[in-house]
mmCIF file of C-alpha atoms in Angstrom:
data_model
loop_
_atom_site.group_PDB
_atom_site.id
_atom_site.type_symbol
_atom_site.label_atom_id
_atom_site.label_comp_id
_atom_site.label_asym_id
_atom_site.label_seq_id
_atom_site.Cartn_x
_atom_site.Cartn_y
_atom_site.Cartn_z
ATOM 1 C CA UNK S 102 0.000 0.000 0.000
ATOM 2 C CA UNK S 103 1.244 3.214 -0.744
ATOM 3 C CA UNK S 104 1.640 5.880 1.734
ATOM 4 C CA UNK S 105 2.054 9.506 1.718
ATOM 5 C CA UNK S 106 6.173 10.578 1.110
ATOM 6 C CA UNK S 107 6.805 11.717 5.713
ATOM 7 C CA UNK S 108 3.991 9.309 6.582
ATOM 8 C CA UNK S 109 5.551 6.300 6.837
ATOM 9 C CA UNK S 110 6.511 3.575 10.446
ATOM 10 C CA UNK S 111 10.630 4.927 10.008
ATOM 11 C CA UNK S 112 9.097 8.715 9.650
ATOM 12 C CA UNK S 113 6.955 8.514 12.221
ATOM 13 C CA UNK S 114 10.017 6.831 14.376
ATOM 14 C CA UNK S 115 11.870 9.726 13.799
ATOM 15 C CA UNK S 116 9.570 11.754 14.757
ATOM 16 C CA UNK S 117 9.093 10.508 18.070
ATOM 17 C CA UNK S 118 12.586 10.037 18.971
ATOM 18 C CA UNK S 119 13.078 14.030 18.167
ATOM 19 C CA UNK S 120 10.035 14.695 20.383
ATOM 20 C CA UNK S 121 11.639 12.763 23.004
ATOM 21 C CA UNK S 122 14.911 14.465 22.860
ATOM 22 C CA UNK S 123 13.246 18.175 22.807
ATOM 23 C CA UNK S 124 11.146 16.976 26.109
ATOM 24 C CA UNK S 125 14.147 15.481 27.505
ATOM 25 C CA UNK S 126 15.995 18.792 26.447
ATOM 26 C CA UNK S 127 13.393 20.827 28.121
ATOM 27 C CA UNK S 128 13.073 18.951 31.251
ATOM 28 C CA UNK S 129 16.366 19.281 31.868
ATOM 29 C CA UNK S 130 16.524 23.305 31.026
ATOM 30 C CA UNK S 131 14.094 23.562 34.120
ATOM 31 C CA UNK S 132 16.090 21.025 36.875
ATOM 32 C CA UNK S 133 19.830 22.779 35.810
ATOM 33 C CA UNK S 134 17.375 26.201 37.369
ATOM 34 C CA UNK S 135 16.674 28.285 33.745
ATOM 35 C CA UNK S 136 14.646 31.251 34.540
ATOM 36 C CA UNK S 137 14.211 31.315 30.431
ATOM 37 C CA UNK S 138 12.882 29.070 27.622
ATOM 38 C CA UNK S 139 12.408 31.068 24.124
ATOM 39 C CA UNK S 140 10.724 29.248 21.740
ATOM 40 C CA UNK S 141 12.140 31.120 18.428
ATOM 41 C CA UNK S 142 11.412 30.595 14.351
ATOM 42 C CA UNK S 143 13.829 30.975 11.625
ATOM 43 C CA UNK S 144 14.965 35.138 12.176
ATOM 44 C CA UNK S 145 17.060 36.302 10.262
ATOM 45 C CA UNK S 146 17.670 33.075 7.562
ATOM 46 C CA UNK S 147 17.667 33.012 4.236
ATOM 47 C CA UNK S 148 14.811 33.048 2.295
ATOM 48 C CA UNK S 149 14.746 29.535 0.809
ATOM 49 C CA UNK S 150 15.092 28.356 4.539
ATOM 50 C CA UNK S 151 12.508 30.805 5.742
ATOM 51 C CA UNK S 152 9.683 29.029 3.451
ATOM 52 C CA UNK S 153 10.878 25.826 3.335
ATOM 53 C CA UNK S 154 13.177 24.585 6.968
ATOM 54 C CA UNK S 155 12.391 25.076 10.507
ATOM 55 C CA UNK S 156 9.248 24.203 12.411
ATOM 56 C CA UNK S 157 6.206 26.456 13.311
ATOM 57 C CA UNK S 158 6.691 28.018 16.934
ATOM 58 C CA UNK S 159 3.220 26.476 17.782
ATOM 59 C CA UNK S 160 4.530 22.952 17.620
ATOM 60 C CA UNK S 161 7.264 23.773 20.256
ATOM 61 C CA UNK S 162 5.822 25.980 22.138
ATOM 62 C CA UNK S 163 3.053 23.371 23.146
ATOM 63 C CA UNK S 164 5.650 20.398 23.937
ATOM 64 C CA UNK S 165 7.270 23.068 25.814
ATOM 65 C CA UNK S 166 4.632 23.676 28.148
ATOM 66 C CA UNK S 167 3.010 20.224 28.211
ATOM 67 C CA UNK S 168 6.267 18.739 29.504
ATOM 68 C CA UNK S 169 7.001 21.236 31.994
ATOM 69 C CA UNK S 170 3.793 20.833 33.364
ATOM 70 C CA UNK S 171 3.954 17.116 33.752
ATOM 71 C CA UNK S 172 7.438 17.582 35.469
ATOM 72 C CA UNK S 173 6.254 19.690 37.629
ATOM 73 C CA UNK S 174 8.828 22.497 36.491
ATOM 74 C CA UNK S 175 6.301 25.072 34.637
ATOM 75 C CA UNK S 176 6.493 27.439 38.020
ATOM 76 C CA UNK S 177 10.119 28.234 37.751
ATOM 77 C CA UNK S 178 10.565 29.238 34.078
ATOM 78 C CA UNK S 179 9.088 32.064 31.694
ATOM 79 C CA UNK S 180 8.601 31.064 28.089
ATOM 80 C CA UNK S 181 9.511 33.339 25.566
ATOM 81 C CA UNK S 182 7.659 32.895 22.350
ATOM 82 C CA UNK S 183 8.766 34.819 18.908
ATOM 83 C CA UNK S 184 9.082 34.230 15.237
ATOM 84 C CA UNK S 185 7.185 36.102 12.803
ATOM 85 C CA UNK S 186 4.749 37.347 15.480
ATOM 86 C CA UNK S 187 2.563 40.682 14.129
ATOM 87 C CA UNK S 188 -0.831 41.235 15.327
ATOM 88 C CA UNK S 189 -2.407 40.973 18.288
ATOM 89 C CA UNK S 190 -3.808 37.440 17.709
ATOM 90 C CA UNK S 191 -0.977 35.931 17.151
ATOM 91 C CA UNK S 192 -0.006 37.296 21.043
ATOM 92 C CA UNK S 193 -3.074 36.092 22.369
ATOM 93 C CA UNK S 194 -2.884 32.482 20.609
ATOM 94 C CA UNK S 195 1.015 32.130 22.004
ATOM 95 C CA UNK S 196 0.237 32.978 25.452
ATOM 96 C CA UNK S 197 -3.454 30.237 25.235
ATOM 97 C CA UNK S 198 -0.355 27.704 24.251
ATOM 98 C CA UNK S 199 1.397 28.627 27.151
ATOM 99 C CA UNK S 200 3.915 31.473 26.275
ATOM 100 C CA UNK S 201 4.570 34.367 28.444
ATOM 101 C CA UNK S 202 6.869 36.909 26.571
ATOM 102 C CA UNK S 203 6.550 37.471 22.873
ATOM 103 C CA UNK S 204 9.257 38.840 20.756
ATOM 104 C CA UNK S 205 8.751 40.870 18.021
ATOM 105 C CA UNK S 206 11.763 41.497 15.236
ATOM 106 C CA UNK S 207 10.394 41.724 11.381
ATOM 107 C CA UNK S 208 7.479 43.976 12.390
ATOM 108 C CA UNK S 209 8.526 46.645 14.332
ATOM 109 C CA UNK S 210 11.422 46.744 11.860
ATOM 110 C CA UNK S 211 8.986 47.287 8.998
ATOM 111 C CA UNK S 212 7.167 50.153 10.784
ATOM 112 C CA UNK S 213 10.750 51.665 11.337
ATOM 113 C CA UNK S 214 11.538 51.829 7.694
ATOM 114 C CA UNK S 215 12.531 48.449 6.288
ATOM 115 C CA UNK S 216 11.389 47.682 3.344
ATOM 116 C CA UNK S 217 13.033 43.994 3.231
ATOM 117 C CA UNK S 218 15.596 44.025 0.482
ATOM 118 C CA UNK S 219 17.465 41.334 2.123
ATOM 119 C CA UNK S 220 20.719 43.025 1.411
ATOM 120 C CA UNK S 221 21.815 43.629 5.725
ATOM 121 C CA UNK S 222 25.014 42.266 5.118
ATOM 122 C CA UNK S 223 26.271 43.790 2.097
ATOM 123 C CA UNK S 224 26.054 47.613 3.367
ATOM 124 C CA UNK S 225 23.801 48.712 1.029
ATOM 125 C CA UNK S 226 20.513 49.211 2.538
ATOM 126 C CA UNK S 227 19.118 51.294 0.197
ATOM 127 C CA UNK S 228 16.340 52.585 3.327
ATOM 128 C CA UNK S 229 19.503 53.475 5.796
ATOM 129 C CA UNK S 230 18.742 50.778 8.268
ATOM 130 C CA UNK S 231 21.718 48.390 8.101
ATOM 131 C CA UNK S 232 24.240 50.346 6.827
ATOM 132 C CA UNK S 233 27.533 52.215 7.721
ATOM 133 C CA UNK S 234 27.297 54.635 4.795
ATOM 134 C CA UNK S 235 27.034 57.891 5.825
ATOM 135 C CA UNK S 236 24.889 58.836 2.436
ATOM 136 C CA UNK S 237 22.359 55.892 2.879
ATOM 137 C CA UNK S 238 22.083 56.701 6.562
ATOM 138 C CA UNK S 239 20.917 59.829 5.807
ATOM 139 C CA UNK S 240 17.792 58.118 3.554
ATOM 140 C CA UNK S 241 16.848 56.459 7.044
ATOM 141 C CA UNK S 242 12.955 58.642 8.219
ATOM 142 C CA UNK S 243 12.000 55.786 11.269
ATOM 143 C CA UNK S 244 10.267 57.697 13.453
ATOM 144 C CA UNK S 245 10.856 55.815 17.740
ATOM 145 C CA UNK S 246 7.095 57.231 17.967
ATOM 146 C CA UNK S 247 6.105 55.046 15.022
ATOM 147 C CA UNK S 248 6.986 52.013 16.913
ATOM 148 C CA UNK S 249 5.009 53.006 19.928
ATOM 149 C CA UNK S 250 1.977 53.337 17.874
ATOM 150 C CA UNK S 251 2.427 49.980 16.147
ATOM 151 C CA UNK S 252 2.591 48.211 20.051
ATOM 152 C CA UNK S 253 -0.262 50.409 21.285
ATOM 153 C CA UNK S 254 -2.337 49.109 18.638
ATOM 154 C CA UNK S 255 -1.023 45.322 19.402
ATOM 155 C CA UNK S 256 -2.265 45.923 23.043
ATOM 156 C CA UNK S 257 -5.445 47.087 21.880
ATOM 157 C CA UNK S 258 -6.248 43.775 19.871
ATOM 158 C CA UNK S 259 -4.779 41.884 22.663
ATOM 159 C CA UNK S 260 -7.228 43.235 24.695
ATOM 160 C CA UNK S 261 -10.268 43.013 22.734
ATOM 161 C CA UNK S 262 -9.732 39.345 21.977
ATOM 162 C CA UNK S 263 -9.167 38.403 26.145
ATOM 163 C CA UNK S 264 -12.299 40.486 26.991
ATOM 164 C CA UNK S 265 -13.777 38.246 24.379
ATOM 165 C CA UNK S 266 -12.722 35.151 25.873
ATOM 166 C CA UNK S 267 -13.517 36.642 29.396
ATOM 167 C CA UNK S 268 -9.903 36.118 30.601
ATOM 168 C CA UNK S 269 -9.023 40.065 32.248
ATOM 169 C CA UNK S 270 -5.166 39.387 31.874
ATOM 170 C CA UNK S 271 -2.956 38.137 29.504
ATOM 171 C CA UNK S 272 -1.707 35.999 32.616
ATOM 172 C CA UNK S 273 -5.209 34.249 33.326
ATOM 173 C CA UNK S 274 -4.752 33.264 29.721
ATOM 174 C CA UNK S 275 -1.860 31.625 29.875
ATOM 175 C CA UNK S 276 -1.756 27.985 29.110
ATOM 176 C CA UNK S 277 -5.514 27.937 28.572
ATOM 177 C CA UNK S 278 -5.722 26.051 25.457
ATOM 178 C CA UNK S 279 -8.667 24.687 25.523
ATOM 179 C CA UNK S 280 -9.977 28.477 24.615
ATOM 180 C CA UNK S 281 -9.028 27.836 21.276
ATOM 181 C CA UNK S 282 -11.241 26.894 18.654
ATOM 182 C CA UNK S 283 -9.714 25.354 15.214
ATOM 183 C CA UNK S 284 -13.248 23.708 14.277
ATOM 184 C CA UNK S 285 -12.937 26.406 11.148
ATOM 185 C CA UNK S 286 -9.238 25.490 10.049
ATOM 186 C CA UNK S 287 -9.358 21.854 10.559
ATOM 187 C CA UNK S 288 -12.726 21.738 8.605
ATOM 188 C CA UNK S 289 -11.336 23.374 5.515
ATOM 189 C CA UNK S 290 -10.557 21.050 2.719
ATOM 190 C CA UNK S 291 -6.987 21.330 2.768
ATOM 191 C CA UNK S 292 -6.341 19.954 6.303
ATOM 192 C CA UNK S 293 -8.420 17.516 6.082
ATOM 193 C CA UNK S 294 -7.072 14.810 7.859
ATOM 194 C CA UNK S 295 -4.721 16.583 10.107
ATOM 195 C CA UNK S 296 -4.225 16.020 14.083
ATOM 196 C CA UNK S 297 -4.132 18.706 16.196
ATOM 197 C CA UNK S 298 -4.661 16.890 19.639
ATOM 198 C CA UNK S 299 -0.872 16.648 20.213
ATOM 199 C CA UNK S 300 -0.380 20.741 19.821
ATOM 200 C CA UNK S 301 -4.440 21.092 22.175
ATOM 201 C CA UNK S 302 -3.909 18.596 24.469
ATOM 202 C CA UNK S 303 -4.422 20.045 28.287
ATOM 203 C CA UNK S 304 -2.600 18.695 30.638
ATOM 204 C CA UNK S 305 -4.058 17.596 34.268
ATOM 205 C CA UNK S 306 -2.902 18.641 37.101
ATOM 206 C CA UNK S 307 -3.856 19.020 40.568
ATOM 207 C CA UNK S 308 -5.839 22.279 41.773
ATOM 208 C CA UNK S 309 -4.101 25.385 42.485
ATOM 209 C CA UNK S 310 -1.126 24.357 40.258
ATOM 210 C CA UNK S 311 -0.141 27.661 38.214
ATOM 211 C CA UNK S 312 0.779 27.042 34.366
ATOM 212 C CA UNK S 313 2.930 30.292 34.346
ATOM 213 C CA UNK S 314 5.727 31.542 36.156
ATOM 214 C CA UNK S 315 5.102 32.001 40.271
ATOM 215 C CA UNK S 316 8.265 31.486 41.992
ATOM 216 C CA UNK S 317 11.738 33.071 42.109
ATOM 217 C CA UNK S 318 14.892 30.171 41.856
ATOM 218 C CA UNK S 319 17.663 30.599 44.290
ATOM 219 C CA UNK S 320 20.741 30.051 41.644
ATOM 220 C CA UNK S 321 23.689 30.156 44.380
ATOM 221 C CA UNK S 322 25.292 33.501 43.584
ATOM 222 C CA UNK S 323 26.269 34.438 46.577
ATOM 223 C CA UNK S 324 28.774 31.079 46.802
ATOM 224 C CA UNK S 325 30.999 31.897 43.499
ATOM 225 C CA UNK S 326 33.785 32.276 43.293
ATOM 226 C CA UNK S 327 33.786 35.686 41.380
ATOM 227 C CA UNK S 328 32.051 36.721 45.011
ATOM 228 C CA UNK S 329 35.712 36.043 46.253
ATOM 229 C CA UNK S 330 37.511 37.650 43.375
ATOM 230 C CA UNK S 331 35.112 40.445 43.606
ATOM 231 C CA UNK S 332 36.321 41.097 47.330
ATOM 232 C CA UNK S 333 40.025 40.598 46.640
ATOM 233 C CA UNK S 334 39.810 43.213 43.741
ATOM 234 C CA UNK S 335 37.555 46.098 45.127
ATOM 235 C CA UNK S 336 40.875 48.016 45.495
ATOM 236 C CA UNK S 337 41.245 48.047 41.548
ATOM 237 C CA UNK S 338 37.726 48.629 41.167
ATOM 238 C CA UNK S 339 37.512 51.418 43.456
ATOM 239 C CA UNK S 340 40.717 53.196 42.892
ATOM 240 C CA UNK S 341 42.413 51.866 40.077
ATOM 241 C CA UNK S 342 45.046 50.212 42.211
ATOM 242 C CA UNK S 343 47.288 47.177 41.070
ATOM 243 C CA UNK S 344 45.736 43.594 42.929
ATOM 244 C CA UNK S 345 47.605 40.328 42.463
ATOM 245 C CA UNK S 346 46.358 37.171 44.344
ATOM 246 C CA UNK S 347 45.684 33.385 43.949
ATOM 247 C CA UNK S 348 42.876 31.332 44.043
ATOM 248 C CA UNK S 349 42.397 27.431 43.648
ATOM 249 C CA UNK S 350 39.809 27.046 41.222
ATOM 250 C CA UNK S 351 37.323 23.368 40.369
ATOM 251 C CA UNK S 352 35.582 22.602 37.324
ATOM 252 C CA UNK S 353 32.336 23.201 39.406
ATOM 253 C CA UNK S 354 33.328 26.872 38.682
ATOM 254 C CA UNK S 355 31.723 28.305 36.056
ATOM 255 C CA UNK S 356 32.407 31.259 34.110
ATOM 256 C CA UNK S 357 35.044 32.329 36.383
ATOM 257 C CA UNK S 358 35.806 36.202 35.764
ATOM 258 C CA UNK S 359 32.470 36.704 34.399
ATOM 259 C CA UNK S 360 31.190 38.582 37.229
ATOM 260 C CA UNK S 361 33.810 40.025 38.080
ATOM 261 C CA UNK S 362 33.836 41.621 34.919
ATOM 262 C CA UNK S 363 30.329 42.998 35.263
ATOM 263 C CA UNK S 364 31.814 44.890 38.368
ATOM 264 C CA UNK S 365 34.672 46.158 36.268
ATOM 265 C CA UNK S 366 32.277 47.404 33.412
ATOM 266 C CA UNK S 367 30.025 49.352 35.769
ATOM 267 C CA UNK S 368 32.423 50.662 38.054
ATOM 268 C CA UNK S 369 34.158 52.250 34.566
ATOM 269 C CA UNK S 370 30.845 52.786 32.667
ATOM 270 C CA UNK S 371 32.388 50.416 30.062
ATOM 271 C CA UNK S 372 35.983 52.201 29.944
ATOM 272 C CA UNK S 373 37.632 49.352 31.459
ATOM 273 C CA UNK S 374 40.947 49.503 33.759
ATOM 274 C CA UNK S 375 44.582 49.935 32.454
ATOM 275 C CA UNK S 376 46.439 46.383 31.462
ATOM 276 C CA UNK S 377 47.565 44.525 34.354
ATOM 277 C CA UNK S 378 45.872 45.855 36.823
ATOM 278 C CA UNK S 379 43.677 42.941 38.077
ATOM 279 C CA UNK S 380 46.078 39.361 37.518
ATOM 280 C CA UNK S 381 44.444 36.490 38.819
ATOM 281 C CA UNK S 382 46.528 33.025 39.245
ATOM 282 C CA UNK S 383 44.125 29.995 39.313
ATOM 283 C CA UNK S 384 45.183 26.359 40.136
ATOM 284 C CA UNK S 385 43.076 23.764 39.606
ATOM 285 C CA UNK S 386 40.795 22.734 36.399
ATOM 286 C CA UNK S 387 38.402 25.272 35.626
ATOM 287 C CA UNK S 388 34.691 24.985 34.694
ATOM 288 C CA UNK S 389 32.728 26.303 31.573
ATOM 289 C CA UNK S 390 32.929 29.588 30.255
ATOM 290 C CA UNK S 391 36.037 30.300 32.101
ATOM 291 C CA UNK S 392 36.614 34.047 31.588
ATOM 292 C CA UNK S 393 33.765 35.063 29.534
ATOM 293 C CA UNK S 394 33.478 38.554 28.218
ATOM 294 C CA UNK S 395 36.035 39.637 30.239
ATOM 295 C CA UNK S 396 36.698 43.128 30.201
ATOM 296 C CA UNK S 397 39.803 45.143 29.430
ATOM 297 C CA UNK S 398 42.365 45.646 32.192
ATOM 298 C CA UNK S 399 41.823 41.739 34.185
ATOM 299 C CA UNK S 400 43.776 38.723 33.678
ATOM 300 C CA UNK S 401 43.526 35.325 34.209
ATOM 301 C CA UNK S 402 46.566 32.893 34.329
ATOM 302 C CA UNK S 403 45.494 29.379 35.013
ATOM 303 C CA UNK S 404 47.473 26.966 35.853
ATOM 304 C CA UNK S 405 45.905 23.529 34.648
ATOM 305 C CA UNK S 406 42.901 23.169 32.420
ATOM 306 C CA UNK S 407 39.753 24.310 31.297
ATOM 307 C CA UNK S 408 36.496 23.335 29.510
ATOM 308 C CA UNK S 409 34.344 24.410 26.802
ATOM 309 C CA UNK S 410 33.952 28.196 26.074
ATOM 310 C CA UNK S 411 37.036 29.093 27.454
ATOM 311 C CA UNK S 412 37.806 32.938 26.614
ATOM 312 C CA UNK S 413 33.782 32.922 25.090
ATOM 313 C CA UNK S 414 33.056 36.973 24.010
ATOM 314 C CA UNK S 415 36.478 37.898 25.095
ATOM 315 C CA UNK S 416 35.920 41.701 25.588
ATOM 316 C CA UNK S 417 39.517 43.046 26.084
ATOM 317 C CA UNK S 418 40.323 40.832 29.322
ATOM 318 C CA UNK S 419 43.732 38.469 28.928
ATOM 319 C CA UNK S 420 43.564 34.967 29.438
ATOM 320 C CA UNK S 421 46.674 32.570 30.076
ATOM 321 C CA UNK S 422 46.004 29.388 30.183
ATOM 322 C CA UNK S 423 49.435 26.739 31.248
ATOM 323 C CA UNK S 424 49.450 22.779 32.059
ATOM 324 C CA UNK S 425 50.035 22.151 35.362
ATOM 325 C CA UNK S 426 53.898 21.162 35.995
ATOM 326 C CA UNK S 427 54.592 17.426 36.920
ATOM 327 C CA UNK S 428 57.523 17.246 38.952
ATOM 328 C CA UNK S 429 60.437 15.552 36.971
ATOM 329 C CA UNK S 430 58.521 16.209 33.542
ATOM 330 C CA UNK S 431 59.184 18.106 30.523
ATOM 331 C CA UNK S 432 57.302 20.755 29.032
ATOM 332 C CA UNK S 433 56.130 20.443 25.439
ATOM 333 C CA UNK S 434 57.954 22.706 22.955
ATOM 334 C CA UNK S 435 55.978 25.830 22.134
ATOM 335 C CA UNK S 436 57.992 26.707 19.516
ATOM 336 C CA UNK S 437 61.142 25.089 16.865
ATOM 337 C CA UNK S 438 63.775 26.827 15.248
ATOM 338 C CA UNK S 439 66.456 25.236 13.365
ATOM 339 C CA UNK S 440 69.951 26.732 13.401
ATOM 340 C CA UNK S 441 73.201 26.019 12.562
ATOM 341 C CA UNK S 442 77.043 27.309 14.111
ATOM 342 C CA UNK S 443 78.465 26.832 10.371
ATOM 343 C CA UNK S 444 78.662 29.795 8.174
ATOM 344 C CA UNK S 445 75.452 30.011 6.138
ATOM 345 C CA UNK S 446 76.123 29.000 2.372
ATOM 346 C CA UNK S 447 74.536 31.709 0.169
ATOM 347 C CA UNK S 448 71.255 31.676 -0.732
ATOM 348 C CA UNK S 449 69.676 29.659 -3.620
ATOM 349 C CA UNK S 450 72.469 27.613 -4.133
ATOM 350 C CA UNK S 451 72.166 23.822 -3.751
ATOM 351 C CA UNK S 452 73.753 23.862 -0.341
ATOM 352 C CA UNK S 453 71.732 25.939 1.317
ATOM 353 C CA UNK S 454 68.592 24.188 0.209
ATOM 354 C CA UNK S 455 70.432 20.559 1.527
ATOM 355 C CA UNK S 456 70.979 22.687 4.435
ATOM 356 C CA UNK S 457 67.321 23.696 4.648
ATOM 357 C CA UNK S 458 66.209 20.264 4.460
ATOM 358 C CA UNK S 459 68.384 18.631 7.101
ATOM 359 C CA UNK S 460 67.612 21.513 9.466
ATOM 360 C CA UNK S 461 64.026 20.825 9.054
ATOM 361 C CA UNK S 462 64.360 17.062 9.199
ATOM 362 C CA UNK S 463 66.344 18.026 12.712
ATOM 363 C CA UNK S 464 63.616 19.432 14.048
ATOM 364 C CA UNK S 465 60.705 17.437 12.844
ATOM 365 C CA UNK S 466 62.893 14.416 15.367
ATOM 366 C CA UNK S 467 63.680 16.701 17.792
ATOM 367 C CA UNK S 468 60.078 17.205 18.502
ATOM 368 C CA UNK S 469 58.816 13.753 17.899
ATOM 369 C CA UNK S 470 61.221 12.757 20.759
ATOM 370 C CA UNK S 471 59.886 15.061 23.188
ATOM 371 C CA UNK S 472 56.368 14.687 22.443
ATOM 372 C CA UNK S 473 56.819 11.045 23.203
ATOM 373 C CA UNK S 474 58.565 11.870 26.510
ATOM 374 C CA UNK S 475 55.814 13.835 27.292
ATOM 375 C CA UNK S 476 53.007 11.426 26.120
ATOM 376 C CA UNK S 477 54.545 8.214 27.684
ATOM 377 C CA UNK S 478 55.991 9.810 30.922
ATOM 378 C CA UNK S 479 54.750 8.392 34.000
ATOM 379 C CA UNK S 480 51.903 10.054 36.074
ATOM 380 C CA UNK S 481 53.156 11.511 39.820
ATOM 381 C CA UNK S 482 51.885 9.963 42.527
#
């Protein structure tokens, strides 16, 4: 029997493994604490993948709040919703699926000018919106007050459609999907045939359960260690003077320097402090993230290793990273340079390109041998 091309047992496998992995995904967002789950389209792709890739937000943005709400996680976590959002239905049908912030890009853009030419990245935006040009800049007429208008009249729709669905918040709506009614759409004779229990389904739970954010998560700040580094360095923060100092450090320390930098940036309005004056020495094996967008005028010399994202958004900071030292070990060569004490034979004859070649056949075993010292060299105890 022949069956429609995405409809078949291996299709509809895949399918359910991906839908497993996204609930897994998003079950786990809410236990590592997440205070934010977007739910996002295609932005700013191109337009073959705009029409034809991706998935529509509704589809996620139901899983999303179906599974939080059967793990008991929907309390903790604001869902963001956005992708070609634009009147004040489509607000009001996010938040019935469960969303709670909407984000809008392409519209607000349009009301500001755009006329979508598609050309952002090759400086010629012939409206002065995404350009450096100082003459097409000066075709740019967006208006900040145009903008305003455009969300006053979103909030106005919004409002009329919850006063027609008798909910007096857009928070009372939230998660109520049983408010919607696709009795129209799924009647029409081009969806004929098509399922839309798995995006409606409502999902028990007991009374007094909320299906939007309540509660406030406790994320541990106050026991970084940035809240250490912070202390150390409030001389250098506060007066510009010179700190040195260091700290062990354990790969359950994440984004080391991080907030530190924040301190920096504010306490310099985003200026930064003079090279050198904040140096850091960490031993130990640092977390994620180590040193993210660390400002200009901290560094960061660890001793031992890192993890993923090391140096991520690097905003002037230094970062010096060095394997720990093994006692009786030898250090791999950072650099090879092969020279001679004999006279050098001039160049481009035939002996100075023999020469060439034995010097860089010296060196190629020179630093095989000590990479195998260093690879096979027994661990201290």
């Amino acid at each position: 029997m022949c069956q429609p091309v995405g409809q078949g047992p291996r299709q509809a496998r895949l399918r359910d493994r991906r839908r497993h992995r996204r609930g897994r995904r998003q079950q786990g967002e809410g236990r590592r604490r997440a205070d934010l789950r977007p739910r996002r389209g295609t932005g700013a792709a191109p337009l073959t993948s705009l029409k034809h890739a991706g998935a529509p937000w509704e589809l996620g943005l139901a899983e999303t709040q179906q599974t939080l709400l059967l793990n008991g996680l929907r309390d903790r976590i604001v869902v963001q919703c956005d992708g070609q959002l634009k009147t004040g239905r489509d607000v009001v049908i996010a938040a019935l699926l469960g969303a709670e912030e909407f984000g809008f890009a392409t519209a607000p853009l349009v009301v500001s000018g755009c006329i979508m030419m598609r050309v952002c990245h090759k400086d010629t935006c012939p409206v002065g919106v995404a350009t450096q040009n100082p003459e097409l800049r000066g075709k740019f007429h967006g208006d900040p007050d145009h903008v305003v208008n455009f969300f006053m009249f979103i909030a106005e729709e919004v409002r009329e459609l919850l006063a027609g669905l008798g909910f007096r918040t857009l928070e009372e709506a939230v998660g109520h999907v049983e408010a919607l009614d696709v009795s129209d759409a799924v009647g029409h004779w081009k969806t004929q045939g098509l399922d839309l229990a798995p995006v409606l389904t409502r999902i028990d739970v007991p009374e007094g359960t909320r299906r939007h954010r309540t509660t406030t998560q406790d994320h541990g700040l106050g026991d970084k260690l940035d809240v250490d580094l912070i202390r150390l360095a409030e001389p250098a923060i506060a007066r510009g003077e010179r700190v040195r100092a260091t700290v062990d450090v354990r790969n359950v320390d994440r984004t080391v320097g991080t907030m530190l930098g924040h301190q920096v940036t504010r306490a310099t309005e985003g200026r930064g402090l003079e090279p050198g004056t904040i140096e850091f020495t960490l031993n130990g094996t640092a977390g994620q993230s180590f040193g993210a967008f660390l400002p200009r005028g901290i560094t960061l010399r660890l001793i031992g290793d890192s993890n993923d994202y090391t140096g991520k958004g690097l905003s002037g900071g230094r970062i010096v990273v060095t394997p720990r030292r093994r006692p009786g070990s030898i250090p791999p060569p950072r650099s090879w340079r092969a020279t001679s004490s004999a006279t050098a034979p001039p160049p481009g004859s035939s002996s100075s390109a023999a020469s060439s070649a034995n010097a860089s056949a010296c060196a190629t075993r020179a630093r095989r041998r000590s990479w195998r010292a260093w690879a096979t060299m027994a661990p201290s105890t």
